[in-house]
Amino acid sequence: DAGITQSPRHKVTETGTPVTLRCHQTENHRYMYWYRQDPGHGLRLIHYSYGVKDTDKGEVSDGYSVSRSKTEDFLLTLESATSSQTSVYFCAISETRASGNEQFFGPGTRLTVL
Amino acid sequence: GENVEQHPSTLSVQEGDSAVIKCTYSDSASNYFPWYKQELGKRPQLIIDIRSNVGEKKDQRIAVTLNKTAKHFSLHITETQPEDSAVYFCAASAGGFKTIFGAGTRLFVKA
């Protein structure tokens, strides 16, 4: 597996509390992504980053914010968690190559919002 | 916006049979089509990919075909084995770094 870690791996929190998930890479890849995975929906992009301090919204960005202050770290924050944000969150990284933009995924974080 | 549709959502085959998963994409600018396999409780991992200048690519028991005109691409697994049981995702990328994923196909291979 590519050098990608996520923390925490599991979290249970209550509605209305802030939550921050961390993604850390040791591959020096330029692009980083946050996805959520829910049954029947596959992987949906929340936010992505194309460089330090350069981020943009994905298709399901409402209620989430991100920050990338260093190449290796990409943080996902739920400002006020809701039950609809219960999901498995995957971080991914990639680098632009002529052969294609293969993404490497982290191990995932299972978040439960009660 | 861009969309990738994947069918079927569930597929059950007998060990040794072939399995086919089909996807369609909406963005005609898409030029890179990866397939990911996700075993239960694990992360998605790339198993094969194809670029738009190639119509077919094969790697041992798996192959992918692409029809750019129809905006269709398919994954073919021959001689299926129990360890092929997993969720498979197709995806499409339009030359940049953003990738749109299909909803996934849960494949069951019965021994």
PDB file of C-alpha atoms in Angstrom:
ATOM      1  CA  ASP A   1       0.000   0.000   0.000  1.00  0.00           C
ATOM      2  CA  ALA A   2       1.105   3.534  -0.739  1.00  0.00           C
ATOM      3  CA  GLY A   3       2.190   5.518   2.310  1.00  0.00           C
ATOM      4  CA  ILE A   4      -1.179   6.906   3.319  1.00  0.00           C
ATOM      5  CA  THR A   5      -2.558   6.892   6.819  1.00  0.00           C
ATOM      6  CA  GLN A   6      -5.794   8.207   8.238  1.00  0.00           C
ATOM      7  CA  SER A   7      -6.634   9.117  11.795  1.00  0.00           C
ATOM      8  CA  PRO A   8      -8.690   8.300  13.641  1.00  0.00           C
ATOM      9  CA  ARG A   9      -9.748   4.996  12.095  1.00  0.00           C
ATOM     10  CA  HIS A  10     -13.009   4.957  14.025  1.00  0.00           C
ATOM     11  CA  LYS A  11     -14.926   7.718  15.711  1.00  0.00           C
ATOM     12  CA  VAL A  12     -18.283   8.040  17.389  1.00  0.00           C
ATOM     13  CA  THR A  13     -19.512  11.542  18.086  1.00  0.00           C
ATOM     14  CA  GLU A  14     -22.692  13.411  18.843  1.00  0.00           C
ATOM     15  CA  THR A  15     -24.732  15.674  16.629  1.00  0.00           C
ATOM     16  CA  GLY A  16     -23.512  19.247  16.691  1.00  0.00           C
ATOM     17  CA  THR A  17     -19.920  18.540  17.681  1.00  0.00           C
ATOM     18  CA  PRO A  18     -16.955  19.453  15.460  1.00  0.00           C
ATOM     19  CA  VAL A  19     -14.904  16.612  14.022  1.00  0.00           C
ATOM     20  CA  THR A  20     -11.569  16.659  12.235  1.00  0.00           C
ATOM     21  CA  LEU A  21     -10.195  13.770  10.222  1.00  0.00           C
ATOM     22  CA  ARG A  22      -6.569  13.655   9.203  1.00  0.00           C
ATOM     23  CA  CYS A  23      -4.925  12.214   6.139  1.00  0.00           C
ATOM     24  CA  HIS A  24      -1.147  11.878   6.038  1.00  0.00           C
ATOM     25  CA  GLN A  25       0.962  10.787   3.057  1.00  0.00           C
ATOM     26  CA  THR A  26       4.647  10.043   2.659  1.00  0.00           C
ATOM     27  CA  GLU A  27       4.571   9.809  -1.165  1.00  0.00           C
ATOM     28  CA  ASN A  28       4.941  13.535  -1.883  1.00  0.00           C
ATOM     29  CA  HIS A  29       1.965  13.332  -4.268  1.00  0.00           C
ATOM     30  CA  ARG A  30       0.548  16.651  -5.347  1.00  0.00           C
ATOM     31  CA  TYR A  31      -3.157  15.817  -5.289  1.00  0.00           C
ATOM     32  CA  MET A  32      -5.172  14.750  -2.289  1.00  0.00           C
ATOM     33  CA  TYR A  33      -8.852  13.942  -2.004  1.00  0.00           C
ATOM     34  CA  TRP A  34     -11.533  13.242   0.536  1.00  0.00           C
ATOM     35  CA  TYR A  35     -14.361  10.870  -0.384  1.00  0.00           C
ATOM     36  CA  ARG A  36     -17.282   9.493   1.505  1.00  0.00           C
ATOM     37  CA  GLN A  37     -18.599   6.014   0.850  1.00  0.00           C
ATOM     38  CA  ASP A  38     -22.219   5.119   1.452  1.00  0.00           C
ATOM     39  CA  PRO A  39     -24.185   2.055   0.306  1.00  0.00           C
ATOM     40  CA  GLY A  40     -25.585   2.571  -3.176  1.00  0.00           C
ATOM     41  CA  HIS A  41     -23.569   5.728  -3.818  1.00  0.00           C
ATOM     42  CA  GLY A  42     -20.062   4.497  -4.378  1.00  0.00           C
ATOM     43  CA  LEU A  43     -17.323   7.010  -3.683  1.00  0.00           C
ATOM     44  CA  ARG A  44     -18.393  10.628  -3.699  1.00  0.00           C
ATOM     45  CA  LEU A  45     -15.880  13.430  -3.752  1.00  0.00           C
ATOM     46  CA  ILE A  46     -16.137  15.904  -0.873  1.00  0.00           C
ATOM     47  CA  HIS A  47     -13.132  18.165  -1.422  1.00  0.00           C
ATOM     48  CA  TYR A  48      -9.805  17.913  -3.131  1.00  0.00           C
ATOM     49  CA  SER A  49      -6.459  19.676  -3.091  1.00  0.00           C
ATOM     50  CA  TYR A  50      -4.102  20.356  -5.961  1.00  0.00           C
ATOM     51  CA  GLY A  51      -1.327  21.834  -3.849  1.00  0.00           C
ATOM     52  CA  VAL A  52      -0.509  23.399  -0.507  1.00  0.00           C
ATOM     53  CA  LYS A  53      -3.293  25.821   0.382  1.00  0.00           C
ATOM     54  CA  ASP A  54      -5.038  25.031  -2.929  1.00  0.00           C
ATOM     55  CA  THR A  55      -8.357  23.286  -2.433  1.00  0.00           C
ATOM     56  CA  ASP A  56     -11.691  23.059  -4.184  1.00  0.00           C
ATOM     57  CA  LYS A  57     -15.146  21.602  -3.652  1.00  0.00           C
ATOM     58  CA  GLY A  58     -16.352  18.242  -4.838  1.00  0.00           C
ATOM     59  CA  GLU A  59     -19.896  17.063  -5.439  1.00  0.00           C
ATOM     60  CA  VAL A  60     -20.923  16.721  -1.755  1.00  0.00           C
ATOM     61  CA  SER A  61     -19.046  19.524  -0.004  1.00  0.00           C
ATOM     62  CA  ASP A  62     -21.878  21.051   2.071  1.00  0.00           C
ATOM     63  CA  GLY A  63     -21.104  20.807   5.786  1.00  0.00           C
ATOM     64  CA  TYR A  64     -17.413  20.054   5.235  1.00  0.00           C
ATOM     65  CA  SER A  65     -14.271  22.154   5.067  1.00  0.00           C
ATOM     66  CA  VAL A  66     -10.664  21.215   4.373  1.00  0.00           C
ATOM     67  CA  SER A  67      -7.194  22.555   4.879  1.00  0.00           C
ATOM     68  CA  ARG A  68      -3.789  21.677   3.521  1.00  0.00           C
ATOM     69  CA  SER A  69      -0.924  23.541   5.126  1.00  0.00           C
ATOM     70  CA  LYS A  70       1.711  20.965   4.169  1.00  0.00           C
ATOM     71  CA  THR A  71       2.116  18.652   1.204  1.00  0.00           C
ATOM     72  CA  GLU A  72       1.756  15.593   3.401  1.00  0.00           C
ATOM     73  CA  ASP A  73      -1.348  16.511   5.405  1.00  0.00           C
ATOM     74  CA  PHE A  74      -4.959  17.057   4.329  1.00  0.00           C
ATOM     75  CA  LEU A  75      -7.540  17.713   7.015  1.00  0.00           C
ATOM     76  CA  LEU A  76     -11.290  17.283   6.710  1.00  0.00           C
ATOM     77  CA  THR A  77     -13.466  19.143   9.217  1.00  0.00           C
ATOM     78  CA  LEU A  78     -17.122  18.712   9.976  1.00  0.00           C
ATOM     79  CA  GLU A  79     -17.952  21.997  11.667  1.00  0.00           C
ATOM     80  CA  SER A  80     -21.130  20.669  13.283  1.00  0.00           C
ATOM     81  CA  ALA A  81     -21.636  16.974  12.688  1.00  0.00           C
ATOM     82  CA  THR A  82     -25.057  15.681  11.641  1.00  0.00           C
ATOM     83  CA  SER A  83     -26.395  12.120  11.466  1.00  0.00           C
ATOM     84  CA  SER A  84     -26.369  12.329   7.660  1.00  0.00           C
ATOM     85  CA  GLN A  85     -22.583  12.553   7.845  1.00  0.00           C
ATOM     86  CA  THR A  86     -22.332   9.067   9.307  1.00  0.00           C
ATOM     87  CA  SER A  87     -20.220   7.338   6.698  1.00  0.00           C
ATOM     88  CA  VAL A  88     -16.878   5.818   5.839  1.00  0.00           C
ATOM     89  CA  TYR A  89     -14.406   8.477   4.783  1.00  0.00           C
ATOM     90  CA  PHE A  90     -11.510   7.706   2.460  1.00  0.00           C
ATOM     91  CA  CYS A  91      -8.560   9.896   1.702  1.00  0.00           C
ATOM     92  CA  ALA A  92      -6.768   9.392  -1.606  1.00  0.00           C
ATOM     93  CA  ILE A  93      -3.665  10.739  -3.289  1.00  0.00           C
ATOM     94  CA  SER A  94      -2.503  10.911  -6.879  1.00  0.00           C
ATOM     95  CA  GLU A  95       0.123  12.353  -9.129  1.00  0.00           C
ATOM     96  CA  THR A  96      -0.371  13.366 -12.737  1.00  0.00           C
ATOM     97  CA  ARG A  97       1.290  10.872 -15.033  1.00  0.00           C
ATOM     98  CA  ALA A  98       1.104  10.313 -18.770  1.00  0.00           C
ATOM     99  CA  SER A  99      -0.229   6.829 -18.107  1.00  0.00           C
ATOM    100  CA  GLY A 100      -3.178   8.101 -16.102  1.00  0.00           C
ATOM    101  CA  ASN A 101      -4.216   9.495 -12.778  1.00  0.00           C
ATOM    102  CA  GLU A 102      -4.271   6.419 -10.549  1.00  0.00           C
ATOM    103  CA  GLN A 103      -5.522   7.212  -7.077  1.00  0.00           C
ATOM    104  CA  PHE A 104      -4.191   5.468  -3.991  1.00  0.00           C
ATOM    105  CA  PHE A 105      -6.547   5.224  -1.061  1.00  0.00           C
ATOM    106  CA  GLY A 106      -5.998   5.367   2.644  1.00  0.00           C
ATOM    107  CA  PRO A 107      -7.454   2.725   4.992  1.00  0.00           C
ATOM    108  CA  GLY A 108     -10.605   4.725   5.719  1.00  0.00           C
ATOM    109  CA  THR A 109     -12.232   6.281   8.780  1.00  0.00           C
ATOM    110  CA  ARG A 110     -15.576   5.020  10.003  1.00  0.00           C
ATOM    111  CA  LEU A 111     -17.506   7.950  11.495  1.00  0.00           C
ATOM    112  CA  THR A 112     -20.733   7.530  13.407  1.00  0.00           C
ATOM    113  CA  VAL A 113     -22.746  10.598  14.379  1.00  0.00           C
ATOM    114  CA  LEU A 114     -25.367   9.873  17.020  1.00  0.00           C
TER     115      LEU A 114
ATOM    116  CA  GLY B   1     -22.529  17.454 -14.219  1.00  0.00           C
ATOM    117  CA  GLU B   2     -20.327  14.490 -15.025  1.00  0.00           C
ATOM    118  CA  ASN B   3     -21.845  11.114 -14.253  1.00  0.00           C
ATOM    119  CA  VAL B   4     -20.809   7.462 -14.377  1.00  0.00           C
ATOM    120  CA  GLU B   5     -23.492   4.797 -14.306  1.00  0.00           C
ATOM    121  CA  GLN B   6     -22.590   1.234 -13.394  1.00  0.00           C
ATOM    122  CA  HIS B   7     -24.569  -1.994 -13.842  1.00  0.00           C
ATOM    123  CA  PRO B   8     -25.446  -4.348 -12.351  1.00  0.00           C
ATOM    124  CA  SER B   9     -25.369  -3.316  -8.706  1.00  0.00           C
ATOM    125  CA  THR B  10     -25.120  -6.964  -7.653  1.00  0.00           C
ATOM    126  CA  LEU B  11     -23.801  -9.926  -9.621  1.00  0.00           C
ATOM    127  CA  SER B  12     -23.699 -13.545  -8.555  1.00  0.00           C
ATOM    128  CA  VAL B  13     -21.804 -16.147 -10.601  1.00  0.00           C
ATOM    129  CA  GLN B  14     -20.672 -19.711 -10.194  1.00  0.00           C
ATOM    130  CA  GLU B  15     -16.976 -20.308  -9.719  1.00  0.00           C
ATOM    131  CA  GLY B  16     -15.329 -20.712 -13.111  1.00  0.00           C
ATOM    132  CA  ASP B  17     -17.920 -18.627 -14.949  1.00  0.00           C
ATOM    133  CA  SER B  18     -17.285 -15.193 -16.422  1.00  0.00           C
ATOM    134  CA  ALA B  19     -18.477 -11.913 -14.941  1.00  0.00           C
ATOM    135  CA  VAL B  20     -19.133  -8.696 -16.851  1.00  0.00           C
ATOM    136  CA  ILE B  21     -19.683  -5.257 -15.338  1.00  0.00           C
ATOM    137  CA  LYS B  22     -20.726  -2.354 -17.539  1.00  0.00           C
ATOM    138  CA  CYS B  23     -20.355   1.395 -17.163  1.00  0.00           C
ATOM    139  CA  THR B  24     -21.380   4.438 -19.127  1.00  0.00           C
ATOM    140  CA  TYR B  25     -20.008   7.938 -18.750  1.00  0.00           C
ATOM    141  CA  SER B  26     -21.390  11.326 -19.689  1.00  0.00           C
ATOM    142  CA  ASP B  27     -18.331  13.540 -20.144  1.00  0.00           C
ATOM    143  CA  SER B  28     -17.056  13.097 -23.695  1.00  0.00           C
ATOM    144  CA  ALA B  29     -13.725  14.589 -22.591  1.00  0.00           C
ATOM    145  CA  SER B  30     -13.042  11.562 -20.342  1.00  0.00           C
ATOM    146  CA  ASN B  31      -9.855   9.821 -21.411  1.00  0.00           C
ATOM    147  CA  TYR B  32      -8.818   7.622 -18.489  1.00  0.00           C
ATOM    148  CA  PHE B  33     -10.923   4.754 -17.123  1.00  0.00           C
ATOM    149  CA  PRO B  34      -9.681   2.910 -14.039  1.00  0.00           C
ATOM    150  CA  TRP B  35     -11.325  -0.023 -12.277  1.00  0.00           C
ATOM    151  CA  TYR B  36     -10.970  -0.507  -8.544  1.00  0.00           C
ATOM    152  CA  LYS B  37     -11.609  -3.559  -6.415  1.00  0.00           C
ATOM    153  CA  GLN B  38     -12.646  -3.213  -2.783  1.00  0.00           C
ATOM    154  CA  GLU B  39     -12.671  -6.249  -0.544  1.00  0.00           C
ATOM    155  CA  LEU B  40     -14.819  -6.219   2.563  1.00  0.00           C
ATOM    156  CA  GLY B  41     -13.460  -3.769   5.124  1.00  0.00           C
ATOM    157  CA  LYS B  42     -10.545  -2.781   2.903  1.00  0.00           C
ATOM    158  CA  ARG B  43      -9.602   0.206   0.796  1.00  0.00           C
ATOM    159  CA  PRO B  44     -10.298   0.378  -2.956  1.00  0.00           C
ATOM    160  CA  GLN B  45      -7.324  -0.687  -5.054  1.00  0.00           C
ATOM    161  CA  LEU B  46      -6.673  -0.304  -8.768  1.00  0.00           C
ATOM    162  CA  ILE B  47      -6.875  -3.569 -10.701  1.00  0.00           C
ATOM    163  CA  ILE B  48      -6.767  -2.378 -14.298  1.00  0.00           C
ATOM    164  CA  ASP B  49      -7.124   0.836 -16.281  1.00  0.00           C
ATOM    165  CA  ILE B  50      -7.455   1.918 -19.879  1.00  0.00           C
ATOM    166  CA  ARG B  51      -6.873   5.114 -21.762  1.00  0.00           C
ATOM    167  CA  SER B  52      -9.092   6.428 -24.519  1.00  0.00           C
ATOM    168  CA  ASN B  53      -6.590   5.708 -27.278  1.00  0.00           C
ATOM    169  CA  VAL B  54      -6.885   1.966 -26.570  1.00  0.00           C
ATOM    170  CA  GLY B  55      -9.958  -0.181 -27.212  1.00  0.00           C
ATOM    171  CA  GLU B  56      -9.082  -3.162 -25.054  1.00  0.00           C
ATOM    172  CA  LYS B  57      -6.590  -4.125 -22.374  1.00  0.00           C
ATOM    173  CA  LYS B  58      -6.015  -7.487 -20.749  1.00  0.00           C
ATOM    174  CA  ASP B  59      -4.197  -8.599 -17.629  1.00  0.00           C
ATOM    175  CA  GLN B  60      -4.399 -12.330 -16.969  1.00  0.00           C
ATOM    176  CA  ARG B  61      -8.050 -13.097 -16.122  1.00  0.00           C
ATOM    177  CA  ILE B  62      -9.308  -9.535 -16.278  1.00  0.00           C
ATOM    178  CA  ALA B  63      -9.880  -7.347 -19.310  1.00  0.00           C
ATOM    179  CA  VAL B  64     -11.416  -3.981 -19.968  1.00  0.00           C
ATOM    180  CA  THR B  65     -13.010  -2.796 -23.196  1.00  0.00           C
ATOM    181  CA  LEU B  66     -13.841   0.752 -24.201  1.00  0.00           C
ATOM    182  CA  ASN B  67     -16.297   2.063 -26.786  1.00  0.00           C
ATOM    183  CA  LYS B  68     -15.697   5.808 -27.008  1.00  0.00           C
ATOM    184  CA  THR B  69     -18.472   6.386 -29.507  1.00  0.00           C
ATOM    185  CA  ALA B  70     -21.086   4.892 -27.211  1.00  0.00           C
ATOM    186  CA  LYS B  71     -19.310   6.113 -24.045  1.00  0.00           C
ATOM    187  CA  HIS B  72     -19.338   2.583 -22.677  1.00  0.00           C
ATOM    188  CA  PHE B  73     -16.625   0.594 -20.961  1.00  0.00           C
ATOM    189  CA  SER B  74     -16.748  -2.837 -19.393  1.00  0.00           C
ATOM    190  CA  LEU B  75     -14.808  -5.094 -17.051  1.00  0.00           C
ATOM    191  CA  HIS B  76     -14.581  -8.783 -17.899  1.00  0.00           C
ATOM    192  CA  ILE B  77     -13.403 -11.377 -15.401  1.00  0.00           C
ATOM    193  CA  THR B  78     -12.925 -14.898 -16.723  1.00  0.00           C
ATOM    194  CA  GLU B  79     -12.614 -18.140 -14.763  1.00  0.00           C
ATOM    195  CA  THR B  80     -13.898 -16.452 -11.623  1.00  0.00           C
ATOM    196  CA  GLN B  81     -12.611 -17.606  -8.258  1.00  0.00           C
ATOM    197  CA  PRO B  82     -13.993 -17.074  -4.731  1.00  0.00           C
ATOM    198  CA  GLU B  83     -11.280 -14.485  -4.070  1.00  0.00           C
ATOM    199  CA  ASP B  84     -12.756 -12.356  -6.858  1.00  0.00           C
ATOM    200  CA  SER B  85     -15.727 -11.692  -4.558  1.00  0.00           C
ATOM    201  CA  ALA B  86     -15.628  -7.968  -3.798  1.00  0.00           C
ATOM    202  CA  VAL B  87     -17.125  -4.632  -4.776  1.00  0.00           C
ATOM    203  CA  TYR B  88     -15.869  -3.289  -8.099  1.00  0.00           C
ATOM    204  CA  PHE B  89     -15.944   0.389  -9.042  1.00  0.00           C
ATOM    205  CA  CYS B  90     -15.539   1.852 -12.480  1.00  0.00           C
ATOM    206  CA  ALA B  91     -14.426   5.434 -12.863  1.00  0.00           C
ATOM    207  CA  ALA B  92     -13.797   8.070 -15.501  1.00  0.00           C
ATOM    208  CA  SER B  93     -11.370  10.974 -15.572  1.00  0.00           C
ATOM    209  CA  ALA B  94     -11.286  13.813 -18.101  1.00  0.00           C
ATOM    210  CA  GLY B  95      -7.589  14.351 -18.357  1.00  0.00           C
ATOM    211  CA  GLY B  96      -7.232  16.173 -15.089  1.00  0.00           C
ATOM    212  CA  PHE B  97      -6.977  14.849 -11.576  1.00  0.00           C
ATOM    213  CA  LYS B  98     -10.664  14.579 -10.768  1.00  0.00           C
ATOM    214  CA  THR B  99     -12.214  11.154 -11.081  1.00  0.00           C
ATOM    215  CA  ILE B 100     -15.915  10.298 -11.093  1.00  0.00           C
ATOM    216  CA  PHE B 101     -16.797   6.871  -9.692  1.00  0.00           C
ATOM    217  CA  GLY B 102     -19.673   4.580 -10.460  1.00  0.00           C
ATOM    218  CA  ALA B 103     -21.870   3.341  -7.622  1.00  0.00           C
ATOM    219  CA  GLY B 104     -20.176  -0.056  -7.501  1.00  0.00           C
ATOM    220  CA  THR B 105     -21.014  -3.686  -8.277  1.00  0.00           C
ATOM    221  CA  ARG B 106     -21.004  -6.286  -5.557  1.00  0.00           C
ATOM    222  CA  LEU B 107     -19.718  -9.530  -7.094  1.00  0.00           C
ATOM    223  CA  PHE B 108     -20.373 -12.855  -5.405  1.00  0.00           C
ATOM    224  CA  VAL B 109     -18.526 -15.912  -6.684  1.00  0.00           C
ATOM    225  CA  LYS B 110     -20.125 -19.114  -5.439  1.00  0.00           C
ATOM    226  CA  ALA B 111     -17.865 -22.089  -4.924  1.00  0.00           C
TER     227      ALA B 111
END
